[in-house]
Coordinates of C-alpha atoms in Angstrom, one line a residue:
X803 CA -60.2 -99.2 38.3
X804 CA -58.2 -94.6 37.9
X805 CA -60.1 -92.1 39.4
X806 CA -63.3 -94.7 41.4
X807 CA -64.1 -93.6 44.4
X808 CA -65.6 -95.8 47.2
X809 CA -68.7 -93.6 48.5
X810 CA -68.5 -96.0 51.4
X811 CA -67.9 -93.7 54.4
X812 CA -67.3 -91.1 52.5
X813 CA -69.7 -87.7 53.8
X814 CA -71.5 -86.3 50.4
X815 CA -72.6 -83.1 50.8
X816 CA -76.6 -82.5 48.0
X817 CA -78.2 -79.4 47.0
X818 CA -81.9 -79.4 46.4
X819 CA -81.7 -82.4 48.9
X820 CA -86.0 -82.0 48.6
X821 CA -86.2 -81.4 45.2
X822 CA -87.0 -84.6 42.5
X823 CA -83.8 -85.8 41.8
X824 CA -81.9 -84.8 44.9
X825 CA -83.9 -86.6 47.3
X826 CA -84.5 -90.1 44.8
X827 CA -80.3 -89.5 45.4
X828 CA -79.6 -89.4 49.5
X829 CA -82.6 -92.4 48.8
X830 CA -80.9 -94.2 47.2
X831 CA -77.3 -94.1 48.5
X832 CA -79.1 -94.2 52.5
X833 CA -80.0 -97.4 51.2
X834 CA -77.0 -98.6 49.3
X835 CA -74.0 -97.1 50.4
X836 CA -72.9 -98.2 53.9
X837 CA -70.9 -96.2 56.9
X838 CA -72.3 -92.7 54.7
X839 CA -73.0 -89.5 55.7
X840 CA -76.0 -87.5 53.5
X841 CA -75.8 -84.0 54.5
X842 CA -78.5 -81.8 52.2
X843 CA -79.7 -78.3 52.4
X844 CA -82.3 -76.6 50.1
X845 CA -84.1 -74.5 50.4
X846 CA -87.7 -75.8 50.7
X847 CA -89.7 -72.3 48.2
X848 CA -92.8 -72.3 46.9
X849 CA -92.2 -72.4 42.8
X850 CA -94.1 -75.4 43.1
X851 CA -97.0 -77.4 46.3
X852 CA -94.2 -77.6 50.0
X853 CA -96.2 -80.0 50.9
X854 CA -94.4 -82.7 48.0
X855 CA -91.1 -81.3 49.1
X856 CA -92.5 -82.3 52.6
X857 CA -93.2 -85.7 51.9
X858 CA -89.9 -86.0 50.5
X859 CA -87.9 -84.7 52.7
X860 CA -89.8 -86.4 55.3
X861 CA -88.4 -90.2 54.2
X862 CA -85.6 -88.6 54.8
X863 CA -85.6 -87.8 57.7
X864 CA -86.6 -91.7 59.1
X865 CA -82.5 -92.4 57.9
X866 CA -80.2 -91.4 61.7
X867 CA -77.0 -91.1 58.6
X868 CA -78.7 -88.0 56.5
X869 CA -79.2 -83.9 58.1
X870 CA -80.6 -82.0 56.8
X871 CA -80.2 -78.2 56.7
X872 CA -82.9 -75.1 55.3
X873 CA -81.2 -72.4 53.5
X874 CA -80.4 -70.9 50.2
X875 CA -76.9 -71.8 48.1
X876 CA -77.7 -68.3 47.2
X877 CA -76.3 -67.5 51.3
X878 CA -72.1 -67.1 50.9
X879 CA -71.7 -67.4 54.7
X880 CA -74.7 -70.2 55.4
X881 CA -72.9 -72.5 52.3
X882 CA -69.1 -71.2 54.2
X883 CA -71.1 -72.9 57.3
X884 CA -71.9 -76.2 55.8
X885 CA -68.6 -76.7 54.3
X886 CA -67.1 -76.1 57.7
X887 CA -68.7 -78.0 59.2
X888 CA -69.1 -81.2 57.3
X889 CA -66.2 -81.7 55.0
X890 CA -68.4 -83.5 52.4
X891 CA -65.9 -85.5 50.3
X892 CA -68.1 -85.6 47.7
X893 CA -70.1 -81.8 46.5
X894 CA -73.6 -83.2 44.4
X895 CA -75.1 -79.5 42.6
X896 CA -78.7 -80.0 41.8
X897 CA -80.8 -76.9 43.6
X898 CA -81.4 -74.8 40.9
X899 CA -84.6 -72.3 40.3
X900 CA -86.3 -75.7 37.6
X901 CA -88.7 -75.0 34.5
X902 CA -88.4 -73.5 31.3
X903 CA -91.7 -71.4 30.7
X904 CA -91.4 -69.4 34.5
X905 CA -87.6 -68.3 34.1
X906 CA -89.5 -65.2 30.9
X907 CA -91.8 -64.5 34.3
X908 CA -88.6 -63.7 36.5
X909 CA -85.5 -64.3 35.5
X910 CA -83.7 -62.8 39.6
X911 CA -84.9 -66.2 41.1
X912 CA -82.4 -67.9 38.1
X913 CA -79.6 -65.3 39.3
X914 CA -80.5 -65.8 42.3
X915 CA -79.6 -69.5 42.8
X916 CA -78.3 -70.6 39.1
X917 CA -75.7 -68.4 39.6
X918 CA -74.9 -67.1 42.3
X919 CA -76.0 -70.0 44.3
X920 CA -73.6 -72.3 41.8
X921 CA -71.1 -70.0 42.3
X922 CA -71.0 -70.5 46.1
X923 CA -70.6 -73.9 45.9
X924 CA -68.0 -73.9 43.4
X925 CA -66.3 -71.3 45.5
X926 CA -66.9 -73.7 48.8
X927 CA -65.3 -76.3 46.5
X928 CA -62.4 -74.5 46.0
X929 CA -61.3 -74.4 49.5
X930 CA -61.6 -77.4 50.4
X931 CA -58.0 -77.6 49.8
X932 CA -57.5 -74.7 51.6
X933 CA -53.8 -75.4 54.3
X934 CA -53.0 -79.0 52.6
X935 CA -56.6 -80.8 52.8
X936 CA -57.9 -83.2 51.1
X937 CA -60.8 -81.3 50.3
X938 CA -63.6 -81.8 48.0
X939 CA -62.8 -85.4 45.2
X940 CA -65.6 -85.0 42.7
X941 CA -68.3 -81.8 41.9
X942 CA -70.9 -83.7 40.4
X943 CA -74.1 -81.2 38.8
X944 CA -77.1 -80.5 37.3
X945 CA -76.4 -79.6 33.8
X946 CA -79.9 -80.0 31.2
X947 CA -80.5 -80.2 28.4
X948 CA -81.9 -77.2 27.2
X949 CA -79.1 -76.3 26.6
X950 CA -79.4 -77.8 22.8
X951 CA -81.6 -74.7 22.6
X952 CA -83.6 -75.3 19.2
X953 CA -80.6 -77.3 17.9
X954 CA -81.7 -79.0 14.5
X955 CA -79.1 -82.6 14.3
X956 CA -80.1 -85.4 16.5
X957 CA -79.2 -87.1 19.1
X958 CA -77.6 -84.2 21.1
X959 CA -74.1 -85.0 21.9
X960 CA -71.9 -83.2 24.5
X961 CA -69.6 -82.4 21.0
X962 CA -72.4 -80.2 20.0
X963 CA -72.2 -76.3 20.0
X964 CA -74.5 -74.9 22.0
X965 CA -74.2 -70.9 22.2
X966 CA -77.2 -70.2 21.2
X967 CA -79.8 -70.7 24.6
X968 CA -83.4 -69.8 24.4
X969 CA -85.0 -69.4 27.6
X970 CA -82.5 -67.8 30.3
X971 CA -83.1 -70.8 32.6
X972 CA -81.5 -72.8 29.3
X973 CA -78.4 -69.9 29.6
X974 CA -77.4 -70.2 32.8
X975 CA -76.5 -73.8 32.8
X976 CA -74.7 -73.5 29.9
X977 CA -72.9 -71.0 31.9
X978 CA -73.0 -73.6 35.2
X979 CA -71.0 -75.5 32.5
X980 CA -68.5 -72.8 31.5
X981 CA -68.2 -72.3 34.9
X982 CA -67.3 -75.2 36.2
X983 CA -64.6 -75.3 33.2
X984 CA -63.3 -72.4 35.1
X985 CA -63.0 -74.1 38.4
X986 CA -61.9 -77.0 36.5
X987 CA -58.9 -75.7 35.2
X988 CA -57.3 -72.8 37.4
X989 CA -58.0 -75.2 40.6
X990 CA -58.4 -78.5 39.8
X991 CA -61.0 -79.5 41.2
X992 CA -62.3 -82.4 39.4
X993 CA -66.0 -81.8 37.8
X994 CA -68.2 -83.2 35.5
X995 CA -72.1 -82.1 34.1
X996 CA -75.1 -83.9 34.2
X997 CA -77.6 -82.5 30.2
X998 CA -80.5 -84.7 32.1
X999 CA -83.7 -84.7 29.4
X1000 CA -86.8 -84.9 30.8
X1001 CA -86.7 -86.4 33.8
X1002 CA -90.4 -87.9 35.4
X1003 CA -91.8 -90.7 37.8
X1004 CA -93.0 -91.1 41.3
X1005 CA -93.3 -87.8 43.7
X1006 CA -92.5 -85.7 40.6
X1007 CA -92.3 -82.3 39.6
X1008 CA -96.0 -80.2 39.4
X1009 CA -95.1 -78.4 36.9
X1010 CA -93.8 -80.9 33.6
X1011 CA -96.8 -81.9 31.9
X1012 CA -97.7 -85.8 32.5
X1013 CA -98.2 -84.0 36.4
X1014 CA -99.9 -80.8 35.6
X1015 CA -101.7 -83.2 32.7
X1016 CA -102.9 -85.5 35.6
X1017 CA -104.0 -82.5 37.8
X1018 CA -106.2 -81.0 35.3
X1019 CA -107.2 -84.3 33.7
X1020 CA -109.1 -85.3 37.9
X1021 CA -110.9 -81.7 37.6
X1022 CA -112.3 -82.4 34.7
X1023 CA -110.2 -79.9 32.7
X1024 CA -108.3 -79.2 29.5
X1025 CA -105.3 -79.7 28.6
X1026 CA -102.4 -77.1 26.4
X1027 CA -101.1 -79.4 23.9
X1028 CA -98.6 -77.1 22.1
X1029 CA -97.3 -76.7 18.6
X1030 CA -100.4 -78.7 17.7
X1031 CA -98.9 -81.3 19.5
X1032 CA -96.4 -81.8 16.8
X1033 CA -93.0 -81.5 19.9
X1034 CA -90.9 -85.3 20.6
X1035 CA -89.5 -85.6 23.7
X1036 CA -86.4 -87.9 25.6
X1037 CA -88.4 -88.7 29.0
X1038 CA -86.1 -90.7 31.0
X1039 CA -86.9 -91.9 34.4
X1040 CA -86.3 -91.0 37.4
X1041 CA -84.6 -94.5 38.5
X1042 CA -82.5 -94.1 35.2
X1043 CA -81.5 -90.7 35.7
X1044 CA -80.0 -91.8 39.4
X1045 CA -78.2 -94.8 39.0
X1046 CA -76.2 -92.7 36.1
X1047 CA -76.1 -90.0 38.4
X1048 CA -74.5 -92.4 41.5
X1049 CA -72.7 -94.9 39.2
X1050 CA -70.6 -90.5 38.0
X1051 CA -70.2 -89.7 41.4
X1052 CA -67.6 -92.7 42.0
X1053 CA -65.6 -91.9 38.7
X1054 CA -64.0 -89.0 38.9
X1055 CA -63.0 -87.2 35.2
X1056 CA -59.7 -88.7 32.5
X1057 CA -58.2 -85.3 32.1
X1058 CA -59.0 -83.3 28.5
X1059 CA -56.9 -82.6 26.0
X1060 CA -55.1 -79.8 28.3
X1061 CA -55.2 -81.7 31.3
X1062 CA -58.2 -79.9 33.3
X1063 CA -60.1 -83.0 35.1
X1064 CA -63.4 -81.3 33.2
X1065 CA -66.9 -84.1 32.0
X1066 CA -70.4 -83.8 31.2
X1067 CA -72.6 -85.9 29.6
X1068 CA -76.0 -86.8 28.8
X1069 CA -78.5 -89.2 30.8
X1070 CA -81.4 -89.9 28.0
X1071 CA -83.4 -92.2 27.5
X1072 CA -82.0 -92.1 24.0
X1073 CA -85.3 -92.3 22.8
X1074 CA -88.0 -89.9 22.0
X1075 CA -91.5 -90.1 22.6
X1076 CA -94.0 -88.2 20.0
X1077 CA -96.4 -85.4 23.0
X1078 CA -99.2 -87.5 21.6
X1079 CA -98.3 -90.8 21.9
X1080 CA -97.1 -89.5 26.0
X1081 CA -100.7 -87.6 26.9
X1082 CA -102.3 -91.2 25.7
X1083 CA -99.5 -93.9 27.5
X1084 CA -100.7 -91.5 30.5
X1085 CA -104.4 -91.5 30.0
X1086 CA -104.0 -94.6 30.0
X1087 CA -102.4 -95.3 33.5
X1088 CA -104.0 -93.3 35.2
X1089 CA -107.4 -95.0 33.4
X1090 CA -106.3 -98.3 34.5
X1091 CA -105.6 -97.2 38.3
X1092 CA -108.6 -95.4 38.3
X1093 CA -107.6 -92.3 38.4
X1094 CA -109.9 -90.6 35.8
X1095 CA -112.9 -92.7 33.8
X1096 CA -112.1 -91.6 30.2
X1097 CA -109.6 -89.7 28.0
X1098 CA -108.7 -85.7 28.3
X1099 CA -111.0 -82.5 26.9
X1100 CA -107.8 -81.2 24.9
X1101 CA -106.2 -77.9 23.5
X1102 CA -104.3 -77.4 20.7
X1103 CA -101.9 -73.8 20.9
X1104 CA -98.9 -72.9 19.1
X1105 CA -95.6 -73.1 20.0
X1106 CA -94.2 -71.7 23.6
X1107 CA -91.5 -69.1 23.6
X1108 CA -88.7 -70.9 25.0
X1109 CA -89.3 -74.5 24.2
X1110 CA -88.1 -77.2 21.8
X1111 CA -89.6 -79.1 18.8
X1112 CA -87.3 -82.5 20.2
X1113 CA -85.0 -83.1 22.5
X1114 CA -83.3 -86.7 21.7
X1115 CA -80.1 -87.8 23.7
X1116 CA -76.6 -89.6 22.4
X1117 CA -75.7 -91.8 25.7
X1118 CA -72.6 -93.4 23.7
X1119 CA -70.3 -91.8 26.2
X1120 CA -72.7 -92.7 28.7
X1121 CA -72.4 -96.4 28.0
X1122 CA -68.2 -96.4 26.8
X1123 CA -67.3 -94.8 30.0
X1124 CA -69.9 -96.0 32.6
X1125 CA -71.6 -99.7 30.9
X1126 CA -75.0 -98.3 31.4
X1127 CA -77.7 -97.0 29.3
X1128 CA -81.0 -95.8 31.1
X1129 CA -83.9 -98.1 28.8
X1130 CA -86.7 -97.6 31.1
X1131 CA -89.8 -97.4 28.9
X1132 CA -91.7 -95.0 29.0
X1133 CA -95.8 -96.6 29.6
X1134 CA -93.6 -98.6 32.6
X1135 CA -92.5 -95.5 33.9
X1136 CA -96.6 -93.4 33.2
X1137 CA -97.4 -97.1 35.6
X1138 CA -95.5 -96.1 38.6
X1139 CA -96.4 -92.8 38.8
X1140 CA -100.1 -93.3 38.2
X1141 CA -99.7 -95.9 40.4
X1142 CA -98.1 -93.9 43.0
X1143 CA -100.1 -90.6 42.9
X1144 CA -103.6 -92.4 43.6
X1145 CA -101.6 -93.5 46.9
X1146 CA -100.4 -90.5 47.2
X1147 CA -103.7 -87.9 46.8
X1148 CA -105.5 -90.8 48.7
X1149 CA -103.5 -90.3 52.1
X1150 CA -104.5 -86.4 51.3
X1151 CA -107.7 -86.9 50.7
X1152 CA -108.4 -89.0 53.7
X1153 CA -106.5 -86.4 55.5
X1154 CA -108.0 -83.2 54.7
X1155 CA -111.6 -85.1 55.9
X1156 CA -110.3 -85.9 58.4

């Protein structure tokens, strides 16, 4: 296959390795690929409960071919040292300050990680070819469905114009795509951006609705439903995301009409679900697992700044180039999440009693 990369024996650098997607990607590679070496970097910040990141990291540290560096990709010298020491074949940049609403409260964090950090990684990719070295074979990075802003056309296609972000987070992700294109054009770095759509699943991010709703339900608190519940999201289960990322890693992008080794894909479930159906399904799964006894009390509120009415991924290009389409149903995915939540917090409660 043209542009195919055999991952066997390769060194993979994953930034944000203790994060939700990063840790799952690292684990999948370590389990399924022979003689692979995975190097992870994460600053372990406290944007959400660090114990969850430590839980993910503990699983990865069980593998002898995993190396972890606690560090910040905004630190240029630290990133350079990692490239010098490990000479990665493939770089997967997942480190970023996440969250749409938090970008309104703390914009500096987004500039540091999503712009300065992203630039540092690309600069090291660029210099990985110095002195005739083989260098980085593929740079894969996380973008976001947030770049589509309040786009009225659905489903969202990567061909759509995305020049009107409604949050700083979205603006930084669109900037990543533009910077990556410039570096691919100038230095021939094969780069692929992935616009993820509402990723969820076991050991996910506590700031995401399904997780924060669960925590409130367990405490018997009200949950806030924005835009009076009239919102739609293309929920994508973590296993589907990881399958997509691994497939993309193994195939460098074809040249654009201008001769640039660059492409962007959507990875979404291609099936937007209403917010109210999502809440009902979550409640059903949590009740089934004995986590809560009844449905939650709900408070209906207006749309939040930075939010969008719906997300809906056009994945035709993903299907065309990789023969893959995410397909895990919301009910199946939330059932797996509920099982994990019960087990994880049972263990925490047992430790606290001890």
